[in-house]
Structure formats: C-alpha cells, structure tokens
Amino acid sequence: MLDVRSLDLHYGAAQALRSVSMKAEIGKVTCLVGRNGVGKSSLLRAIVGLKPVSGGSIGWDGADVTKMAPADRARRGIAYVPQGREIFPLLTVRENLLTGYAPLPRSQRSIPDEVFELFPVLKSMLDRRGGDLSGGQQQQLAIGRALVTRPRLLVLDEPTEGIQPSIIKDIGRAISYLRDKGTMAILLVEQYFDFARDLADDWVVMERGEVMLSGPRSGLDEQEVRKYLTV
Amino acid sequence: MSAESTLLYLDGVSVSFDGFKALNSLSLVMMPGEMRAIIGPNGAGKTTMMDVITGKTRPDTGTILFEGDTDLTRLREAAIANLGIGRKFQRPTVFEPHTVWDNLELALKAPRRPLKTLTYAISRDDRSRIEEILDITRLSALRNRQAGSLSHGQKQWLEIGMLLAQDPKLLLVDEPVAGMTDAETEQTAELLCSIAGKHSVIVVEHDMSFVRALGVKVTVLAEGSVLAEGSLDAVSANQQVIDTYLGR
Amino acid sequence: ADDTIKVGILHSLSGTMAISETTLKDVMLMLIDEQNKKGGLLGKKLEPVVVDPASNWPLFAEKARELISKDKVSAVFGCWTSVSRKSVLPVFEELNNILFYPVQYEGEESSRNVFYTGAAPNQQAIPAVDYLMQKEKVQRWVLAGTDYVYPRTTNKILEAYLKGKGVKPEDIMINYTPFGHSDWQSIVADIKKFGSAGKKTAVVSTINGDANVPFYKELGNQGVKAQDIPVVAFSVGEEELAGIDTKPLLGHLAAWNYFQSVETPANSDFIKAWKTYTKNDKRVTNDPMEAHYIGFNMWVKAVEAAGTTEPDKVIDAMVGVSVPNLTGGYSAMLPNHHITKPVLIGEVQENGQFDVVSKTSGLVPGDEWSDYLPDSKDLIADWRKPMSCGNFNVKTGKCGGKGS
Amino acid sequence: MLLRFFLMGLDRKAGIVLTILAILAVAVPVMTLWVPADSPFHLSVFTVSLLGKYLCFALLALALDLVWGYCGILSLGHAAFFALGGYAMGMYLMRQIGPRGVYGNPVLPDFMVFLNWKELPWYWLGFDHFWFAALMVLVVPGALAFAFGWFAFRSRVTGVYLSIITQALTFALLLAFFRNDMGFGGNNGLTDFKDILGYDIQADTTRVTLFVATVAALALSYMIASGVIGSKLGKVLVALRDAESRVRFMGYDTESYKLFAWTLSACMAGVAGALYVPQVGIINPSEFAPASSIEAVIWVAVGGRGTLAGGILGAVLVNMGKSYFTGALPELWLFALGGLFVAVTLFLPKGLLGLGAQLKAKLPGRNKTSPLPNAKTADQKGA
Amino acid sequence: MRRALRWLMAVCVVVATSTAALAADLRPLVQALGSGGYSGTEKALAQLSEAGDPAAVPVIEALQAGDLYVRKADGTVVVARKAGDAFTLTDPLTRAALGDAPAAAVEKIRINNSLRRAISASLGALTLMSPDTGVRRSAADAVFKSRDAQALETLNAAIAKEQDKSVRAAMEQARAAILLTGEAASKMSDAEIQSATDTLAARGDRDALVLLNMVAGSGASDVTKRSAAAAVSTLEQKLAFWAALQNLWYGLSLGSVLLLAAIGLAVTFGVMGVINMAHGEMVMIGAYTTFLVQEFFRAHAPGLFDLSILVALPAAFIVSGGVGIIIERSVIRWLYGRPLETLLATWGLSLALQQAVRSIFGPTNREVGAPSWMSGAFELGGLTITYGRLWIVIFAFAVFGALLVALKRTWFGLSIRAVTQNRPMANAMGIRTARVDALTFGLGSGIAGLAGVALSQIDNVSPNLGQGYIIDSFMVVVFGGVGNLWGTLVGALTLGSINKFLEPYAGAVLGKILVLIFIILFIQRRPRGLFALKGRAVEA
Ligand SMILES: Nc1ncnc2c1ncn2[C@@H]1O[C@H](COP(=O)(O)OP(=O)(O)OP(=O)(O)O)[C@@H](O)[C@H]1O
Ligand SMILES: Nc1ncnc2c1ncn2[C@@H]1O[C@H](COP(=O)(O)OP(=O)(O)OP(=O)(O)O)[C@@H](O)[C@H]1O
Ligand SMILES: NC(N)=O
Ligand SMILES: [Mg+2]
Ligand SMILES: [Mg+2]
C-alpha cells in the first residue's frame, strides 16, 4: 500500500504541495483529480522520486521510500507513466520497451503479451524511433513501457491525453483488468472525468496543493468531486 | 474544385518518412471563416498535416495554396506565419524564460522585422489586448510568472492565448483541450466558436464531447488520407470510423 | 628590499613552450643560487623573481613590465620564441632594462637593451650547411621547417647562400608545416622521393620543438638512415632527444654551439652541478642553457666592472666582456650585442647524446644582419659610443637602416 | 528615438555598471597623472595598461554574452573578430612607424623588408589613415561575421555544430595568419609600434587616454547591448535561444535576428581588439587560437551568462587572477585557475552575478534542492 | 658461355688473393684504424677492405658497433666491452683476452656518417661469400648501395656460386648498379647495358630509380642513357601508381589516428553531451601510463619490453577510465542538464591535469619506446607500410568495433543511451543512472586512455599531448554527426584522407586550412553532420 503523509514540496520558494496525505491500495484504482496547476503531477513526481520533498513521508509496502532514489523505487515495483510521455526519443520502440527490464531479474526479462494486445500499433513499429511516433503513439508506448516492469504500483499521469477514443476505452479496460488481478495498486491522475469515474475505487481531490477530499467512491458524492473541477 | 476563393487548399499532398507514408495524397479545402474539426487515429497524420501547412515539413508531392494563390510549399516557416497562419502545437511550447506577459507580447500581432522590434514600444491598445487575452485564458494572476514554471494545463492555456494574440487568419490548433478539465474543455470550445467566423480554424482533437460542442464539419483522417467527412453524427455512424477510431 | 639584487626570470612554465622553457628557468635558479653561494654580487644577494608568461605573447610584455616596474629587477633572463622577444622588446626599450635572450634565432635585430646569447644564423645554419657540403658532399637540399619566422628567415638566408654556392633551384625543396605537426608520413615519403634523384641529399630542419618527436619517429620507422639522407637540425638538442628512442636515428645531425657530450672540465662541473641541483641523474643539459650560463656570467662580470646594476652602466660595461663558455673557450660580447661562439656539429648517438664530428677552428662572431639578405647586408650594429646604433648603414653612413 | 532606445536598457544594473565605468574614467587619469608617485593613491602606468587590457577583454566578453547569453550561440571563435579588429589597428600602427623601422623603409614594415617584399600588398593600402583603419576595425570583423552568419544561420546550423565551425573558422584564420606569405608578419605578428595619431604610444598621457577610450567604448557598448536586450528584439532573441522553431512559427525571421546580434557582437569584439593592440603593444596570430576564444567563453560563464554585466565582471576578475597568480604562484597558478573554474560551475551555477539571486532563492524555502538536473529538464525535455 | 668463363676466372682470382693474405698482414691496417681521426680511420678501413680478407670482418663489425678502442698507454687498437665501470679488452684479430682497463685508459675510435657508409660497403664486399643466406643478402644490399667497383670481382664470384634465387637477384642488381654507374659502363656492349638496365628496372623501387636517373644523367654513352631513360619513365609511371595508393594508406592511417583520438570523445561528448575539454588530458594520461609501464619493464624485465604495450593497454584503460570516473562523480554529475557549463568545468580540469602532470613528470618529453614488432616498415608491392601505423589502424578499428557492439548490443549500452536521452525518466524506469553515468564517462575516458597508448607511439609524450588532439577530435565528432558512432568513423577517415590528399598539392599548412574550410562548408550543407539523425526525434 502506498501511504503518503503530510507531504510538503517546493519549487524554489514556491510551495506546490502542502501537507498532502493520501493512500493507494493494492487491487484498487485511486483517482487523483483537480484543476490545472493544483499539484497533481508534483505529487506523482514526489511519489516516484523525481522531485525531492521538503517534508512528510512516503511509505510503500510498509517501507519508508521518502529518500530513496527513483531507480530503487522502481525496483520496489513502482512504475510511472509521466505527463508528456517522456519516451526516449532516439531509442527504437523496442528499445524503449526494453528499458523496462532495468528493475527485473534476468529470468523475468520479457515483454508481457498484454502490452501488444493493448497497443497493437507498437508491435508494427518496433524498429521506429520513439521520437518519431505520433503523440498518441508515444503515449501508448509510455504506458506499455511501464507495464514491462511488472509494477505493483502503477502511477499514471493523464494517460488518456492525446489518445484516440477506441484506445482510451482499451486503456480503461486494461486498467480494470490490472486492478482485478489484485496484485497492483493504481494511482491515476485524470482530467477526463467520465473515464476516471468509471475506474475510480477511491478519490483524492486536490486544490492549490492541498487534498480537499478523499475516500472511496461509495463514500463520496460525485457532484462534490465535480465541484472542484469547475472553474 | 478550384483553389480560388478558398483560404486553404490542399491537393494530393503526400509525405513519407523512410518509406512510411505519413500523408497519402491528402486533399482538404478550407473556406474563409470556416472552422473544421479533424479527428482520426493516433498516427493518422493530423500533426503531419499541420507540419506541412506551416512549412515545418516539406511535402513530397502535392499542392498547398493559401488564399487561392500563395504556394506554401515554397515558403519558409516565418513567411508562412506572416501570411496569417498561426499554430498551437500538440505539446505545449511556450518561451520558458519569459514571463507569461512577455510570451503574449511576443506573439502579439505587430511588425516582425528586426529593426521594427528593436524600436518597438508597447501601445495602449496592445496592452489592453494582452490584458484581454490574459482574462480569457485566466492567466491574469500569473502574468509575471515565468512560463517555464507553469503546470502543463497552464501552458496549454498560455499557448492558446499566444495564438489569439497573433490574430492569424487561419488557426491550426492541435489538441487544445488535452489535460484540461471538462469545464475548461467547454470553455475552450466556446472560445474557438467565438473566434470562428472572423478567422478560420482547424482543430485536431480526440475528445469527442469537445468536437461535439464545436458543432462543425468533421474530417476523419486515417493512414494519411481522408476517410470520411461530414457532421460528427454522420461520421460517427461510419463503420470504418468506428472500427479504426471510436471503438465500441 | 635594497639588500638584494633582483633578477627577473621570464620563461613560460605552462602552455606550449613550457616544454622548452621550464629548464631555462631552472638553470637560472641554479646559477643564481651558485652565485649567492659565492657571496652574491656587489656584496648583495641575488634574488630571482620568477613569473609565468604562459606561452602567451602579450602576457610576456605584461610580465616584463611587471618585473621591471613592479619588482624592480636589474636584468631579465628570458624568452624562447622570437615572437615573445618581439613582444617584450618595446617594454625593455621603454623602461630601459636588460634582457638576455638565450635561443638561436633568425637575426635581423639588435637592440640596445637586449643581449643575444643564442646563435645568429651564421653561427649555426651556415656552418652546418658548409659541413654537409664539404664532408658529406651533399648536393640536394630539403629545407624543412615549422611555418614561422625563424625557419622562414633562416631558410631564406640558406637558400640565398646555397644558390650563391651554385646549387640549382630544382635541387632545393622547401617545406613548411604547422606548429605541433604530428603526421609526417607524407612529408618523410616526399623527402625520400626527393632524395632519390641520384644526388646526395640532406635535410636541413628548422622544425620547432614539439613537432620533432613525431618527425624523428617517422624518420626511424620509414628507415631514413643518416648514411643515406642525413638530417641536420637547429632546434633539436639533448632535451628533445630525451623523448625519443634514438637507435634508429644514429648519425643524424644537429648544429649547436654546445653539446652536453663536450668533454671539458667546465662542462663536467656544470653537468654535475645541474644534476645535483635538479636531484635528477637523468636531466640533460643543452645549448640554450649554456647561453644562459654565458649570459649570466657576463652580466655578473659587467655589473662588477660597472660597480652598479644600473642598466645604462651595465649595458656599456657589457661590450667586450669575455667569459669562459662550456666548450673550452671564451665567449665575448660583441658591440652588436651578440656573442662569439664556436659552432659544433654533432651526430646523434644511441644514448641520446651527440658526438661532435666537427667544430669550427675558432670562434664565430654573431652576425645580426645577414650578409645574404639584400636589405640587411649593408647594416651593422654597434652599441658603443659614439655610434650607439643598432642598424647603421655602412653605405650611407647613417643610423636608421636604409634611410631614404 | 535613439535616446529612447538607450533609456530602455537603463535598469538598475546598467546604472551601477555605468557609474563604475564613469568613476574609472575620471579617477584613473587623476590618480595616474596628477596624484604624486609617492602617494598611496597613485596608480602606476603599468596598472593602467593592465586595467585597460582587462577592459578590452571585458568588451569581448560583453560581445560574446550578447550572442551566447541571449541568442544561445556559443561562439568558440569570437577571438577571431577580436583579433581581426586588432590587426586592423595593428596595421595602422605599423604604417605609423614609417621610416623609423630597423631597415628605414618608409613604406614597408620591417618584416616585409627582410622577407624581400617589394611593395605593399593591396590590402595594406589605406591603413596609413586612422579613419580608414577605424572603419576597418568595424567593417572587417563585421563583414566576416555577416558572411559567416548569413550562410550558417540560413543553413540552420545550430548548437555544437555552430560552435565547432566557429572554432574551425578561427583555427583556419590562425593558420592563415601564421603564414608569412599572408603579409601580416607571420607568427611574430605586428609589433614595435611607435605612435598613434601622432602621440607617442608609450607616453603616460597616451596610455591614460587609451584607457579612457576603452572605458568609453565599453560603456557605449554596454548601453547598446542592454538597449538591444531590453527591446522587444532582445525578447525575441531570448525566445529563439530556447525555442527557435517556435519563434519562426510565430512569423519572426529568426535568421535575421541572429545575424543582427551576431554581426553587432563581432563589431564590438573588433573594437575591443583594436583598443587592446595599442595597449599591449603586439598583435600576433595566437590571438586567433581556439583557446583564446574558449577563455572568453569562460569569462562569461564565470561572471554569469546572460547578464551582460557578468561577462564584464568575469573577464576582469579572471584576468586579474591570471595576472596575479602568474606572478605570485608561477608554478601552481593553473591549479588555482582550473580549480576556480570548477568551483564556479559547482557552487555558482549562475556565475558570480547569479550569487545574489541564488542566495535569495535559498533563504525562504529552506528545502534541499535536488542535486540532479533542475526540475525543468526533468519535465520539459523530450521529443 | 663467355660470361660464365669470365666469372670462373674471377673466382680464381678471389680465392688466390684471400689465401695469400694472412692475419699478420692485417695487423698494421687494424692498428691504423686508431689514428688520424676520421680520415685516418677511413683510409685504414679502405685498405682493410681492399685486402679482402674475411678475417677483417669482426674488426670492422666492432668498429661499427663502437666497440673498437685505442689503449692510451701504447696506442694499441683493442676491442673493449663495458663490464661494470671498467672495460674488458680483447685483441680484435685473435680475440685473445688482453685483461681489463679503466674507462680512462681507453679511447673510443669514433665514427661518423661517411665512415658508417664505408663500413657498410666494406662489410658488404667482405661478406658476400658468407655461409649465412641472410648475411649474404644484406651484403648484396650493401654493395648495391655502395656501388663499390672493387667489390665487382667478389660479386661476380658470389653470383656464380649463389644458390638462393632472391639473393642472387639482389647480387645481380648490385652488379648492374656497379656496372652502370662505374667506369665499366663505357666498355660495355649495348646488349649488356640493356640487360643491366633491365635488371635494375625489374627491381622496380626508388633505389633503382635513383640509379637509373644517375645513369640517364651521367656522362655515359648515349645508348646507356637512352635505355636508362626509358626504364626511368616506365618505372616512374609504376611508382606514381604506387604513390597514389601510398597516399591512400596515409589517409587511412591518419584517419585512424583521428578516429582513435575522437572515439572516446564520441562517448563523453557524442553520447553523453558533455563538452569535454579534458578529453585530451585523458589521452595524455593514457600516454603517461604507457610511459610508466615501460619504465617498469625497463627496470624489472627488460627482456619482456616488447610486451610492455600489451600491458599498457589495459593499464591505460583503467587509469584513464578511473580518472574519468572520479571526475564524473565529483564534478560532471552536478552538471547534467547544463551542458554548456561542462565546458567551463572540464576546461578547468584540463588546466589542472596538465599542470599536475607537469609537476609530477616534468615539462619535457618522456620517452616511450616502440616494441620491435611495431618498429620499422615492410614493403607491400610498391607500398611502404610502417608496422607502427599498421597496428594503429588495426587497433583503431578494433576499438571502434568493440565500442559499437558495447553500445548497440548490450544492456549496458542500452542503459547508457536511455540515461543520456532522458536521465530522470531512465531513473524512474529503474536504471541506476548515477552508476551508468559514471561508467559511461569512465568508458569514454578509458578509450581516450587507449588512444593515448597508441599516440605515445607516434607523438610527444608531454603535458601538451592532449591539446594537440582536442580540436581535431571535436571536428571529427561534429563532422560525422554528434551521437553517431559511424559518423565518427567515416568522419575521421574522410578528414584524414582529404588532409593527405591535399597535402602534396597545397602543403601541410594550406592543406589544413582547406580542410577546415571544407568542414565549415560541409556543415552548411549538412547542419547536423555527415550522418545526421533526422526526423522528429531530434528536432523537438
Ligand atoms: N518546474 C517548476 N518550477 C516552478 N514551479 C512549478 C514547476 N512545475 C510546476 N510548478 C508549479 O507547481 C504547481 C503545481 O504544478 P503541477 O504540475 O503539479 O500541477 P498539475 O496539478 O499537475 O496541473 P496540470 O493538470 O495542469 O498538469 C503549479 O502552480 C505550477 O505552476
Ligand atoms: N520523422 C518521422 N519518421 C518516421 N515516422 C514518422 C515521422 N514523423 C511522423 N511519423 C509517423 O507518421 C505518422 C503520422 O504522425 P502524426 O504525428 O501526423 O499523427 P497524428 O495524426 O498527429 O497522431 P496523434 O493523434 O497521435 O497525434 C505516425 O505513424 C508517425 O509514427
Ligand atoms: N628563435 C626561435 N627559435 O624561435
Ligand atoms: Mg500535471
Ligand atoms: Mg498529433
């Protein structure tokens, strides 16, 4: 289980997160929503270790990973699909996927079938450079790459951005499939509310660097959540 | 169809990368004041089409005319932009070291020659225009922030603002609402509708509710050429479009 | 303080010239140290002031100025390249101080404030060519040099000299290479080719320090033997050879005014002192070091004669001063501020030393204005009063070059 | 309009820089020429020349910062323009020697005489007039920069490719000027100057005047540079530094913008070189050495890139350090200087001028900043 | 038939004279070697070889080796070999031991170039009959060079006796050389002249050309001249062809040197994006490591000196690589994402490293020797190929190949590329970027160290070594296209060849200028280098 406690985070002098606490459980999809610039991506970056925090703690699987390097968190099963894709532009699609081997022992180093089932286009473009792909294709690659690491915590930052509707649906199905396997905690940041609503087991709603609401879907009023997303 | 009286005229445009045809004899016509939504699978060639129009990529074959007689394939990017073609990129690209205000000031319609910019002094009109855009994009409070420190969505807005400031005849808008909340999406749709008429707009989006809100003719691109064209409802009913794009 | 006499040392300790000049700084420190052990000069201790002009020519001028006006040195020993000397020259003239310049150079200069203790072209190049012509019966000449003023001028003089001796233009090949040139394959091949016309051929090398090691390595590898095509060099001494395996180079030549291998008591003392001073048994000595040795001793003697370190007095006292050199004779300061030197030709030995195969019978006086260049053959320098002129024209009888 | 242009660039920083320069321009002559030599306030002529040299380098650094700091063109060949300006001035000074050369030839410089040149090459004509030489100081580097930039920018040569061809340019010039056949004195260069505009070049008053001229040139260049930077053109430059193609899509012809800044910068560098030569007394091809250009880049980096004043500060401090260390620590100074460069990059990422901003940023948010790349590259890089 | 008869007669003469001469007759001649300076020695040597007694061979060899001394006390010429501080003396002719003598008691008989030539000539003449094939062959070569007419008779005899085909050919060439250039030429028949020129022309090398040229320009008969001139022109054509090939080889060889120098930079700069001004110093450190390794061999295992380079290779890789890792961990790692600042820091490091080496090893050149298998040259057709260059070419390609495999085919290579393209994301994928960075920089530096080993064979080992290569290396990497190893390969070879192609026409200086201008113009046409990466992936 991911357990974030009173996290503070700064960009220079500006504070982006204020005492943020939240949880994400295995076998559940936790949806993090909020308007532009409230700090969702910042929180995810803190969780995967790309942005050092200035206070608070991040627990994963019972261990404190607050100070751990991103690579070590990846080795503990945390995988990240960043906002803006961040694929390796000059590596081929295949090589991009292979980078997912890094945290795996040699015996497990293979690309899971579900990657190509989910994103058949990747299969046909294995030798194309990642940077040459279209925006949506890159997004698919970024998700596929994360899946190669066999994560137990999958952190997704707006994974549907730029993706065609049919594949969004596929991604939705994939996420529920992964959740239903029950081995993975999924933390999803999503602006596309309908998509999020269909998947969310738990909600976390942020505003101006703070968590305003959180809890299981059953316990929260959807209108309440939406309120934080309107202008 | 003749190119006269059209704003933008694409005929038989093909582009290939190392043998891969990103655009395959694409033809498309835009009238002055028209707004068009373009949808299509990832990799269909939508962004490539904008690259070709704006001079970023040179087509292998095909005709691209602006306002009936200007051959865009011969012009460099800056010249094309100066004809009145503005663009918002799929990935928000803003001038990160500059403040939000300066970003808009740079985008603002004004002479582009070096010596003119050297002696440029901002006028009252220009000032109020920027204020207005800040207002529209809800960035007023962030006007002195460095663009580099904006969040993803904020940058999207800034880029839309820059496009407005440029005041082009033709706006090419690549995925404007990616990363926006549903409410913002609606606003953006309204915004685009309000500028159409005076301007021509090509919008690329995957968000169907947004496309629906625009309420304009839709062109579906697939594998580098036009698959279907018509109202959103019409194309949505097209089985091919459903299979390759919308899904079930 | 006033109880010491300061001596400036202006040699590059970093940059491209450090490789050559650092040794000269060391030898100056040793000479000053020895002089102090002997009781100093005029009852005062000598104090060396070392600065690093870093192989940067304008910095040479700046440092010279600093030594003279800030440190108030009585004389400066320094420079290696001609351009560094050219750079400091106006400074020494303006501030009226003394520079001892220890390296062989192209000539065509005589300043009241500079004493040239290295060889002028007639003290190195011409005798070397004479030797090859007479002893090796050389008829065909390759003049190979680094592309800068010293080689250019020297080659100009040699070309004129050779032509004067009846060498045909097609028997002279001139080749220039950039500083630090390291790929000598084609040039060595060209030399071999040029040498295959059936006439005895030799190479006269004015290749600058750095480029020599790769040059000689290539000569060795391509099997250019001294017996077939001898190379005589003017810038290759013991120090340069220390970096090369000399076995394949046996018999190639160098012309200098001093070799470490010369067996005289003065020289063995000097070598011993040098090895002791540097605490390194393998350190070699070379010609510019001897030049500093001579220059320093001349200065000491002149200061003693003048009873002061005041530059004007010392400059006047310098002319005519004669001190022992390391090759068993005396070198004297001439009125043109150049000195008399013996010219030695040495052949490279397996141990990296030179075996002297020829020595001029007497001392050769340094000729500042070459007799082989049309515009300088009428010029002489004589810094004695009342002439006191660096470019006196014997034809017009006027000071100031050709005049007009 | 011109006035407004200059005023535009006048912020607080410019005020400080110009004030310091003004003080120098007044105090240095007074302290050198009128304060008695035994007074502690007396400045020796030696120091004045040294200061003059630093300020010439400062002008070069300023010119470089204009293109590097603001247009992102890392020139590794800027010393070429400096040297060309220097040669233009050197040629004038050579011609001023007249019959006072060692061979007494009234027309030919000494090096031409002893290499048997018969007449002055055509490109030396006119350099006996100061006005012509002064014009060439601007025109030669400017024209070379214009031609080079015109091709390079149009071909969209950017980044390291541009840097390396600027280096190739200066290296080629170095080798060319080494050649005696070029008629610029080969490796020995031009030296032994006698006077400038009829005044003895070694006279104290001349030296002080040259110093004041350097200060004035630096001040004027600073005003021009900061005027340019403060204008909208300056903003375009900064914008294209990081996102050139984006600027193009907005309708700006980025090539002409770069060309403008590049040529302006080259002219400034040329002026710096022209002022440098009479003060150090020699110009030789080693000024073209790639290392000279890299050193200039280093000054800017040390002072703070993209700040204008930083270049000036860096050039003066590094060169003062060099002057001092080469005298005080002749055997170790490279460690000191090398260490300084490393330390600046590690501890002052924005250079000396960035120190203030850095401290300010540190104070309120006592957070540990990431040692790894700034968040910026983490998020905004990529395809 | 008539010729055979003449040879037979000649043999008889030779045998007669050699039996007639006795060791006792040689004694005064040997003694004369020690007096009269160079010219005295030379005269005595001439008489000694005229005597034609093989017994003189060891004496002359001792003279050549510098082992012949004069005992000061009585002026006797002795063979002296150094034994500790003193010399062990033996009689040059009888080899009888003559006891020891202190260094001061003997004086070396010095030789100069003309003596060396005379020695080779007389040794050649005297050893033509040696039982050892190798000795006979070099004797023939020596006679060919000396063209000593006195050797003619011996030569004829030797040819008659010679069984070995190639030695015989060499002897015949020597004979032809003597005949054509000596006085005999005027007495020869046209056919004989023709056959002699043919023999020489068949040799087909520059030495033959020299001779034929001499003949063509000499005072010989018109027929001789004409036939020589004809041979000259065919030979010249042939040589011109080989010269063109040779030039190609020079280009390849210079290209390999550039490749070696640049390839480490292709990693630290091309792949990692560090503007590594200290690259040259890594090369230098490799060269100094070679020096240290050789010092060790010289001191402890002089017999194994030929292996020193093989030991130096891994040593240099480790030392330079280690220094690289230290630099990366202490400085570079703070600078990722700020590529321009790496220029400043590595420039500072480069200054400090140069000075450090200067302080430790002194400013002057250090001697790095060539193992025997890297010395000298061999002929391949009309090409002269030096072993040193050949090995460098092979080595450069080997290093290139190994690096290519490492980067393209291994997990480490993939991590390197991932990390350098997007460091934070690679880290988030689980790649330990710190380690990869350190190892990558270490790899680049280590390769630079390897280059240092190779360059130590052809260049100065001095603190400035690296400075001489840094600019060329950057040119190569950029010309080829940053980040593309193949570009570096092709770039290096192209620039090397162009340089060598231009050099003969333009001279080294102008040639270099032209190459630089070529690079500038080329980059205008291909603004991202020869092997430019294209497409969206790079533009963004
Ligand atoms: N590199 C940065 N430097 C300074 N401030 C930053 C930086 N990145 C983000 N911020 C600021 O931190 C705040 C939170 O940003 P964050 O990216 O976490 O927002 P977000 O919730 O993900 O928004 P979006 O929905 O637009 O992606 C924003 O106000 C943003 O301006
Ligand atoms: N430089 C290139 N090299 C190879 N393939 C390329 C290159 N540029 C584009 N492509 C390919 O061309 C196709 C069209 O890409 P484009 O970006 O135009 O698609 P798109 O319609 O904008 O997709 P999306 O909706 O995902 O943004 C894609 O399959 C892409 O992989
Ligand atoms: N004077 C010389 N050797 O440059
Ligand atoms: Mg975000
Ligand atoms: Mg797209």
JSON list of C-alpha atoms in Angstrom, two decimals, chain D residues 104 172 174 359 375:
[
{"chain": "D", "resi": 104, "resn": "GLY", "atom": "CA", "xyz": [64.40, 52.52, -42.53]},
{"chain": "D", "resi": 172, "resn": "ALA", "atom": "CA", "xyz": [41.80, 28.41, -40.10]},
{"chain": "D", "resi": 174, "resn": "LEU", "atom": "CA", "xyz": [45.18, 31.23, -37.08]},
{"chain": "D", "resi": 359, "resn": "LEU", "atom": "CA", "xyz": [21.14, 33.35, -2.05]},
{"chain": "D", "resi": 375, "resn": "ALA", "atom": "CA", "xyz": [13.13, 20.13, -12.33]}
]
